[in-house]
Coordinates of C-alpha atoms and ligand atoms in Angstrom, one line a residue:
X1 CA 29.0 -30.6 36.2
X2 CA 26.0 -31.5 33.9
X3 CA 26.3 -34.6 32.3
X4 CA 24.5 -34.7 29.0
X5 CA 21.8 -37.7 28.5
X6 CA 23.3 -39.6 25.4
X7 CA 20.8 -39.4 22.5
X8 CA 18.4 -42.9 22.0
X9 CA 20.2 -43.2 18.5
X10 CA 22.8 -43.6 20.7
X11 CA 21.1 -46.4 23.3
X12 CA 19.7 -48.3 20.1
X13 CA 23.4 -48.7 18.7
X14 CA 25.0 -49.8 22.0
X15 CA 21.7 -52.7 22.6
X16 CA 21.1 -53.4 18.1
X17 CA 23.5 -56.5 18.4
X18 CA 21.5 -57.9 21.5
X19 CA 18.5 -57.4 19.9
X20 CA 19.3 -58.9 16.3
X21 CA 20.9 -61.7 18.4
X22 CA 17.4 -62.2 20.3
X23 CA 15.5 -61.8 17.1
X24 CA 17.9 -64.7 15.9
X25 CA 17.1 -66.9 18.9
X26 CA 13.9 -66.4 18.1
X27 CA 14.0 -67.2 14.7
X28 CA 15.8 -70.3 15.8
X29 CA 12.8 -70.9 17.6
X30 CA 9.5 -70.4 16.7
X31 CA 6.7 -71.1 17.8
X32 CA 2.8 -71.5 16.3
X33 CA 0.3 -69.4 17.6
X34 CA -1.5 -69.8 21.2
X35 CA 1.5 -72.2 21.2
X36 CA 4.2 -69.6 21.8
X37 CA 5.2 -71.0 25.8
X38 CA 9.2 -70.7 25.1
X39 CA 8.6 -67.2 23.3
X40 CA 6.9 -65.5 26.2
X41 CA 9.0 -67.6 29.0
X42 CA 11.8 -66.0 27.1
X43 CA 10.5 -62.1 26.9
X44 CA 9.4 -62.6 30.7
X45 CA 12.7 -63.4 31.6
X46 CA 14.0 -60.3 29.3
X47 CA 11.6 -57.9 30.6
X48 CA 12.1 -58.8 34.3
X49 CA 15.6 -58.5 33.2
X50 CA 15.3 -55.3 32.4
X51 CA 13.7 -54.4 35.8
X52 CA 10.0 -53.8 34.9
X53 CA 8.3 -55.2 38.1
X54 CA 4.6 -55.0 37.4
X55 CA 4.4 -58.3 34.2
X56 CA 1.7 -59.8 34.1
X57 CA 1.5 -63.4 32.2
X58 CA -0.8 -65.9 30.6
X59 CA -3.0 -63.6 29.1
X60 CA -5.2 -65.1 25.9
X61 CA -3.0 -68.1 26.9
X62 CA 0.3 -67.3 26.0
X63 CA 0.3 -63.3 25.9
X64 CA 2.5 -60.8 28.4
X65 CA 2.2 -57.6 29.2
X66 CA 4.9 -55.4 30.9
X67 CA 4.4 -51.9 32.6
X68 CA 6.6 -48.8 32.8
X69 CA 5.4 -46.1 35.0
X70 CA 7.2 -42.9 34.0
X71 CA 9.2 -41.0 37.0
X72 CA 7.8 -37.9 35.9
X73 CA 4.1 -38.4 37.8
X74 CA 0.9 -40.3 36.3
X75 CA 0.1 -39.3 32.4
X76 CA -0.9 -40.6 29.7
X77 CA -0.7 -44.6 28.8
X78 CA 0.8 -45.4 25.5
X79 CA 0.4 -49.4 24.8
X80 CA 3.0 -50.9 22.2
X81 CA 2.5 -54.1 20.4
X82 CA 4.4 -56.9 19.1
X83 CA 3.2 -60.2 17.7
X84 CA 5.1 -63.6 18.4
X85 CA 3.8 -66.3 16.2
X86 CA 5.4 -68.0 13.8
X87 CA 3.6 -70.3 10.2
X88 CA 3.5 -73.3 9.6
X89 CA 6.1 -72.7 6.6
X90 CA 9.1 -74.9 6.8
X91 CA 12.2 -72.7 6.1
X92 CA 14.2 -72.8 2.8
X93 CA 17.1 -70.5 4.1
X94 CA 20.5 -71.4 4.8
X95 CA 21.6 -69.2 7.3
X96 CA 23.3 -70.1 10.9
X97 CA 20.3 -69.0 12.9
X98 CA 17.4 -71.5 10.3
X99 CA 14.5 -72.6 11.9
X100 CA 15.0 -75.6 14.7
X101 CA 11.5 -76.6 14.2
X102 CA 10.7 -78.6 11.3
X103 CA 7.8 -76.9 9.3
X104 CA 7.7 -74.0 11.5
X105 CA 9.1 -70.6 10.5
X106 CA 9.2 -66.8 11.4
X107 CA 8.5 -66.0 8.1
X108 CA 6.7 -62.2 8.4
X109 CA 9.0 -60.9 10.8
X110 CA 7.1 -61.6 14.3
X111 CA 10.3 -63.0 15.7
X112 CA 12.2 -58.9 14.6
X113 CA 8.7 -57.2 16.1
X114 CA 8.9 -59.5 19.4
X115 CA 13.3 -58.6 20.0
X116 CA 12.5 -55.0 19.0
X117 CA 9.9 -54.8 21.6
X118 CA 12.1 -55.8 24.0
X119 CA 14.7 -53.4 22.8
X120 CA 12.2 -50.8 22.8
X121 CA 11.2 -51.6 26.8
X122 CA 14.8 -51.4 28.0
X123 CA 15.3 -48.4 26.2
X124 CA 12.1 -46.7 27.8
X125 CA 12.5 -48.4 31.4
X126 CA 16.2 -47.2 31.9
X127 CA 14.9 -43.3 30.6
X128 CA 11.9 -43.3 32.7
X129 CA 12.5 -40.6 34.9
X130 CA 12.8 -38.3 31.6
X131 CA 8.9 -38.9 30.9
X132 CA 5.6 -38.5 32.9
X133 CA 2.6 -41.0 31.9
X134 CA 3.1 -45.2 31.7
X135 CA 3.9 -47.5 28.6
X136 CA 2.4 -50.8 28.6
X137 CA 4.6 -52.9 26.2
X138 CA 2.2 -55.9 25.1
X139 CA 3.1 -59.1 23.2
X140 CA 0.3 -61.0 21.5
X141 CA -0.1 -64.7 20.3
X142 CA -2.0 -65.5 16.9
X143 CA -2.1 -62.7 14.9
X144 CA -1.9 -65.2 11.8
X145 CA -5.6 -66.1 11.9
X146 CA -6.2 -66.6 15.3
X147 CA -7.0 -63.3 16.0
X148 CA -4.8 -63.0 19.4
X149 CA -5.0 -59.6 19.7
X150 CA -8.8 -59.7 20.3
X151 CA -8.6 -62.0 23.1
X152 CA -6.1 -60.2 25.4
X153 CA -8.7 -57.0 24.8
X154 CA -11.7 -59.4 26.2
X155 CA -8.9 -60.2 28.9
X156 CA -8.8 -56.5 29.8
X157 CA -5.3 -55.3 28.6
X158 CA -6.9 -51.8 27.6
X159 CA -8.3 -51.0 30.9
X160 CA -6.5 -50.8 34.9
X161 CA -4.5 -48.6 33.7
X162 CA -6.6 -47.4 30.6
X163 CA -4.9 -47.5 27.7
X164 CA -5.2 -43.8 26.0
X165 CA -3.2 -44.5 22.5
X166 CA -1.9 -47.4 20.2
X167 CA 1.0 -48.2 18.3
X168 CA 2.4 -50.9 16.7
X169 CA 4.8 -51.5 13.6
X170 CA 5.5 -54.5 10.8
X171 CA 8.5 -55.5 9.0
X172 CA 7.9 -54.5 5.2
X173 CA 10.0 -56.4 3.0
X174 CA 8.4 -54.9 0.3
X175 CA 10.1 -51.3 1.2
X176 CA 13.6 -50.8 1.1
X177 CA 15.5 -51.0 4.3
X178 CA 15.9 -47.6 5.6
X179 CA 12.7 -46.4 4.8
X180 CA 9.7 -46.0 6.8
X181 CA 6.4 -46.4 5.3
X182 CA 2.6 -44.5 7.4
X183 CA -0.6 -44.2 6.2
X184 CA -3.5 -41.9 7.7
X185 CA -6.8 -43.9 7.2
X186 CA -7.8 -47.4 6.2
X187 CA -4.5 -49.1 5.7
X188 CA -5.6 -52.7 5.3
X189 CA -8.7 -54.8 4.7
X190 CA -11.0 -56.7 6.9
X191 CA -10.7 -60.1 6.1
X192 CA -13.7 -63.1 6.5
X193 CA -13.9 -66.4 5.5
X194 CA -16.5 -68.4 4.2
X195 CA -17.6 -72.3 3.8
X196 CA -19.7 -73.6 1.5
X197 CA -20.9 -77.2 1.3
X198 CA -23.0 -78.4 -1.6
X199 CA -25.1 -81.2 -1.0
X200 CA -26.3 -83.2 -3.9
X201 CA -26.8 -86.9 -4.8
X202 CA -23.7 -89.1 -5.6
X203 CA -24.1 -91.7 -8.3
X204 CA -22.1 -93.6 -11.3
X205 CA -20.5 -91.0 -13.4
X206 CA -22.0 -92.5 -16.2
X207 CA -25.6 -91.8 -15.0
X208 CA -25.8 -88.0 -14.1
X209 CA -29.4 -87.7 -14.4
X210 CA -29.8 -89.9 -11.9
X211 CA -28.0 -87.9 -9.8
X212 CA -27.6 -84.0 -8.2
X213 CA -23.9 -83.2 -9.3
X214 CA -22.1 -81.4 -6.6
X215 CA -19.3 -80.5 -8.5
X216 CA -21.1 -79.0 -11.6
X217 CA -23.3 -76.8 -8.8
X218 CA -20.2 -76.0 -7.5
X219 CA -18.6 -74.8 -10.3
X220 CA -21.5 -72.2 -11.6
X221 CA -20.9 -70.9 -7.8
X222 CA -17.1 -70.4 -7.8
X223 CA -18.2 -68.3 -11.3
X224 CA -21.0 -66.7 -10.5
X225 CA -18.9 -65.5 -6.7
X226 CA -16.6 -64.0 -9.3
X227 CA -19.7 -61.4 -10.2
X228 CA -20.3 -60.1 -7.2
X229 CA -17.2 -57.9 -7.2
X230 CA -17.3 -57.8 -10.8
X231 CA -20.8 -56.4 -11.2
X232 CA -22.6 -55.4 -7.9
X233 CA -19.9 -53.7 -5.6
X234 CA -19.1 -49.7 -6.1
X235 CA -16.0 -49.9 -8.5
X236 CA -14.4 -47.3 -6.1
X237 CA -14.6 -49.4 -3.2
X238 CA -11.9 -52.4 -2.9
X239 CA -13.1 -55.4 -2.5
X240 CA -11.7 -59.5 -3.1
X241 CA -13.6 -62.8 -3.3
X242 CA -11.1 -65.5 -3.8
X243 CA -12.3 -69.3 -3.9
X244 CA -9.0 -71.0 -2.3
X245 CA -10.1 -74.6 -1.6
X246 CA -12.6 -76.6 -4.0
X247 CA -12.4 -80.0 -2.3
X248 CA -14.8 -83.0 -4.1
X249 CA -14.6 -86.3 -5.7
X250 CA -12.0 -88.9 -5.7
X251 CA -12.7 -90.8 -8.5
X252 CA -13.0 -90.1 -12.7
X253 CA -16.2 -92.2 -13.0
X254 CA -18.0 -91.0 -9.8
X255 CA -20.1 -88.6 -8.8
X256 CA -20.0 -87.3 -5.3
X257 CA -22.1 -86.7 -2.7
X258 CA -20.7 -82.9 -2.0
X259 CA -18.5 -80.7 -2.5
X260 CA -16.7 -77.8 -0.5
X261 CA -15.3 -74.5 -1.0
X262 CA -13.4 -72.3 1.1
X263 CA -12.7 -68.5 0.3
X264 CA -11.8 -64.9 1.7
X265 CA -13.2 -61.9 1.4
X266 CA -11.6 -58.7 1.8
X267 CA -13.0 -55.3 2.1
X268 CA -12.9 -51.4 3.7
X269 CA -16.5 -50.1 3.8
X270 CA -18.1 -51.7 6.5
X271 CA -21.4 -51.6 4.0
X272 CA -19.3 -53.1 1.5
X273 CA -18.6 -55.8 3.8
X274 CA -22.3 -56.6 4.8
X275 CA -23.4 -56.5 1.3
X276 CA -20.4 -59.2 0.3
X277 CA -22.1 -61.6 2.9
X278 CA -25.6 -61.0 1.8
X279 CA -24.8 -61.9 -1.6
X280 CA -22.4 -64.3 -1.3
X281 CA -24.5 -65.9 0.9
X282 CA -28.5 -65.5 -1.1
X283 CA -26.2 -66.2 -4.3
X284 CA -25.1 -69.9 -3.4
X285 CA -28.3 -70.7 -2.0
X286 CA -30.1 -69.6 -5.4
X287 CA -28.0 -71.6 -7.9
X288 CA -27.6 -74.6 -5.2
X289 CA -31.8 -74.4 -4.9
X290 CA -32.1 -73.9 -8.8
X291 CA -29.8 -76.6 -9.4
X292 CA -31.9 -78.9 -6.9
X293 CA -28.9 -79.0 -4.6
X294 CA -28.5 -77.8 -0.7
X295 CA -25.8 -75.8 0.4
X296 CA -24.9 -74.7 3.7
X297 CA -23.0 -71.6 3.8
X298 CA -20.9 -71.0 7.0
X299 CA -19.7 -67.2 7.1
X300 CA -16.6 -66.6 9.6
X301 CA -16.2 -62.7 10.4
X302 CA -12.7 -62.0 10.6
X303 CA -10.2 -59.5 11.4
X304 CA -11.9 -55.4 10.8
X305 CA -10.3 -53.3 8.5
X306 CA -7.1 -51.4 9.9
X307 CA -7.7 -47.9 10.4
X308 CA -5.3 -45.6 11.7
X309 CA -5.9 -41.9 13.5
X310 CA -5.0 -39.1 11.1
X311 CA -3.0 -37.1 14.0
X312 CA -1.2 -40.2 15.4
X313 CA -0.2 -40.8 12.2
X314 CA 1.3 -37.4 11.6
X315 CA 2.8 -37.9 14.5
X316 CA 4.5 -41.1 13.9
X317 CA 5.3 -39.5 10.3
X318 CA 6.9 -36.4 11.7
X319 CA 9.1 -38.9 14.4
X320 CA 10.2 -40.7 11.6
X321 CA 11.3 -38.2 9.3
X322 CA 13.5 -37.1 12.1
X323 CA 14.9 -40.5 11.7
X324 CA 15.3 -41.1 8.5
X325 CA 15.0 -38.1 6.7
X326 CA 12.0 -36.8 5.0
X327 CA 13.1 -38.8 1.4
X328 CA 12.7 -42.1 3.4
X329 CA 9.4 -41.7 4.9
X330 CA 6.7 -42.8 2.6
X331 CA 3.3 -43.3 2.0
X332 CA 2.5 -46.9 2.3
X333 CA -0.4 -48.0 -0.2
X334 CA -3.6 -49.5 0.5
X335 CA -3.2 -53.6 1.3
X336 CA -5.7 -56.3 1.0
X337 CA -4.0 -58.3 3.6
X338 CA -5.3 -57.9 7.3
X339 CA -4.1 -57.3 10.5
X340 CA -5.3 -57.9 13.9
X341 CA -3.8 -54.6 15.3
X342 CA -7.0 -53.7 14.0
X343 CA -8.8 -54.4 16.6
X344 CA -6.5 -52.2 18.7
X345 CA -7.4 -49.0 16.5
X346 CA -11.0 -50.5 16.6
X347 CA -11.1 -49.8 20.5
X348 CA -8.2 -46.8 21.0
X349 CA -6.4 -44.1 18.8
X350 CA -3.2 -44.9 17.6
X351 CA -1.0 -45.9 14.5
X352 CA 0.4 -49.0 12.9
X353 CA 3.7 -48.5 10.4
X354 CA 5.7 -50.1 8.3
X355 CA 9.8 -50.5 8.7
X356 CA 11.5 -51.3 5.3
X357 CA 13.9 -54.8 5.6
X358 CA 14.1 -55.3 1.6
X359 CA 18.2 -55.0 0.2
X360 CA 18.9 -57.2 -2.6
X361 CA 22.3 -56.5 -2.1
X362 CA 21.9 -58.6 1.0
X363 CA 19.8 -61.2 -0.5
X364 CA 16.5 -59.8 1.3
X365 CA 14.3 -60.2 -1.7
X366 CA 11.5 -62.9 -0.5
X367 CA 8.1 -61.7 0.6
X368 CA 6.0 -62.8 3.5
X369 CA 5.2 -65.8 4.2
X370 CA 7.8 -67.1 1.7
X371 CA 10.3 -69.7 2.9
X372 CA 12.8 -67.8 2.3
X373 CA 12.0 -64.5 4.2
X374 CA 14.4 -63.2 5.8
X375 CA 15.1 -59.7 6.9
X376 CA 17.7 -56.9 6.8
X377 CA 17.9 -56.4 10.6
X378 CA 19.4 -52.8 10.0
X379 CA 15.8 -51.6 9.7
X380 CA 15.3 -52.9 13.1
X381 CA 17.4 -50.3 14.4
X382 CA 15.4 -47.5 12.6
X383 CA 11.9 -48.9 13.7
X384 CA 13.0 -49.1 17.2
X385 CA 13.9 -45.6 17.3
X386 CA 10.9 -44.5 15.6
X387 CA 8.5 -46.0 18.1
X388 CA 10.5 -44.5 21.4
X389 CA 10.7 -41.3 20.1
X390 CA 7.0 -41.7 19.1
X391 CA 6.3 -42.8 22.9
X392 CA 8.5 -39.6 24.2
X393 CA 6.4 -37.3 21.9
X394 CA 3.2 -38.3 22.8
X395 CA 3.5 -38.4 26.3
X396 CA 4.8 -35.2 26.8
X397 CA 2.2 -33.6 24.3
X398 CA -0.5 -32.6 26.7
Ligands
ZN1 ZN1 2.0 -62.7 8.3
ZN2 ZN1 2.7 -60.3 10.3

């Protein structure tokens, strides 16, 4: 007698209410990043749990990996991804499973990606004999600026075994739940910062020509910043400079000795990029000199643009239509926001998507970062099953 092998719809229905109930946990709490000890004590615990002997810990401080070799003889290895940091966002929802931790919040959906991940190993470990190859599950601290992702690559979790492909997924709570949303090519910017301090001559705001005004300086910068975009980068290519912090003077009468801005830059073309920090840089030291100011301008590269493989993404497309039906698989549209599974795509082939969690029946209107994200955890369920089947495909495609 043959016993048929139930379907993985089938697996993610019978495990959904542990993992919403471990996303919940999470939720409950969270954690910021590099800080994340409880988060990864807790998936350790899960993924040994599962039975996945070969986890290694402690990697870019507080990242994990977990390893499941498929009984079907060495192949190819698949890495997953899922982020566990949390914001420094204190919650505004009322729900049973709010925030513990006062001004700290899973508010992008880290807390779903880190449960689903978990969700996604058990399904894999307990069908491993159904797949040749090895899936190395990976959780990440710091993808909210600290760039966590990039330091578990200089700590060697792409090589022994090498990694061959990369996927990952994000909660999109700008797509309605039920939908799945892929994108061949650039997906989302690369994102820098910059610092710029203008140093002038502080003085009685009643005497300005006996002094260098930082904040007047600094104001023809923060306009003339606005031109670069405006007037010297290709109109086809995207591209942001946003002035976010102006910090200077305390006082109505007084003049100060500096001033400070902070900004981000976002951009695809990697020329576009280089130009943005040439001129953003030679532009502030021109009006700063011609105003008979200094300025020091500190320029942090940040995450690269996010880039994913045409045929991994057709892949991951044709997967999901099998999920949800070809009317629910869209197109997701170019973001300025950044990611650091970039730097994944940077080093391997692969493909990051987007799982709808937006109902406003439900209440699950807020965006990122809001205080009052919160998700519909039925798209869980479809990104999970997306991904496995993803993993399935591409290991047995030769
Ligand atoms: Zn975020
Ligand atoms: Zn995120």
């Amino acid at each position: 007698m043959s016993v048929t092998r139930p379907r993985v719809r089938d697996d993610i229905d019978e495990i959904l209410p542990g993992v919403i109930a471990d996303r919940r946990h999470l939720h409950q709490h969270p954690e910021l990043g590099f800080q994340e000890v409880e988060t990864a004590r807790f998936v350790e615990e899960r993924l040994r749990a599962i039975g996945i002997q070969e986890v290694q810990t402690g990697i870019a401080t507080t990242g994990l990996t977990g390893l499941i070799r498929g009984g079907k003889g060495p192949g190819k290895v698949v890495l997953l991804r899922a982020d566990m940091d949390a914001l420094p966002i204190h919650e505004q929802n009322d729900v049973e499973y709010k925030s513990l931790h006062d001004g700290v919040m899973h508010a992008c959906g880290h807390d779903a990606h880190t449960a689903m991940l978990m969700g996604i190993a058990r399904v894999l470990h307990d069908r491993r004999d159904e797949f040749a190859g090895t899936v190395k599950v990976l959780f990440q601290p710091a993808e909210e600026g600290g760039g966590g992702a990039r330091v578990m690559i200089e700590e060697g979790v792409l090589d022994a075994p090498n990694v061959d492909a990369v996927f990952g997924m994000h909660m999109a709570q700008e797509t309605p739940v039920g939908k799945i949303a892929v994108r061949p090519g650039p997906a989302m910017a690369a994102a820098d910062r910059f610092t710029i301090v203008i140093k002038g001559k502080g003085g009685h705001g009643a005497a300005p020509h006996l002094t260098v005004d930082p904040i007047a300086i600094g104001a023809q910068i923060v306009v003339a910043l606005q031109t670069i975009v405006a007037r010297e980068i290709d109109p086809i290519q995207p591209a942001v400079v946003t002035v976010g912090a102006f910090l200077a003077g305390e006082a109505a009468n007084v003049i100060p000795d500096s001033a400070e801005l902070r900004g981000t830059v976002r951009s695809f073309d990697p020329d576009v990029r280089t130009q943005l920090q040439e001129r953003i840089t030679a532009l502030v030291q021109g009006i700063a000199t011609a105003m008979r100011a200094e300025a020091e301008v500190r320029y942090n590269p940040g995450y690269p643009p996010t880039v994913n493989e045409p045929e991994m993404t057709a892949l991951v497309r044709e997967v999901a239509i099998g999920v949800v039906g070809e009317e629910n698989v869209i197109e997701e549209p170019v973001k300025m926001g950044a990611e650091d599974f970039s730097y994944f795509l940077e080093a391997r082939p692969g493909s990051f998507f987007f799982v709808g969690t937006r109902n406003p029946d439900k209440g699950f209107v807020w965006g990122h970062h809001h205080p009052r994200f919160d998700i519909d955890e039925e798209g869980m369920g479809y990104g999970m099953e997306t991904m496995i089947q993803t993993v399935l495909r591409y290991l047995e495609t030769p």
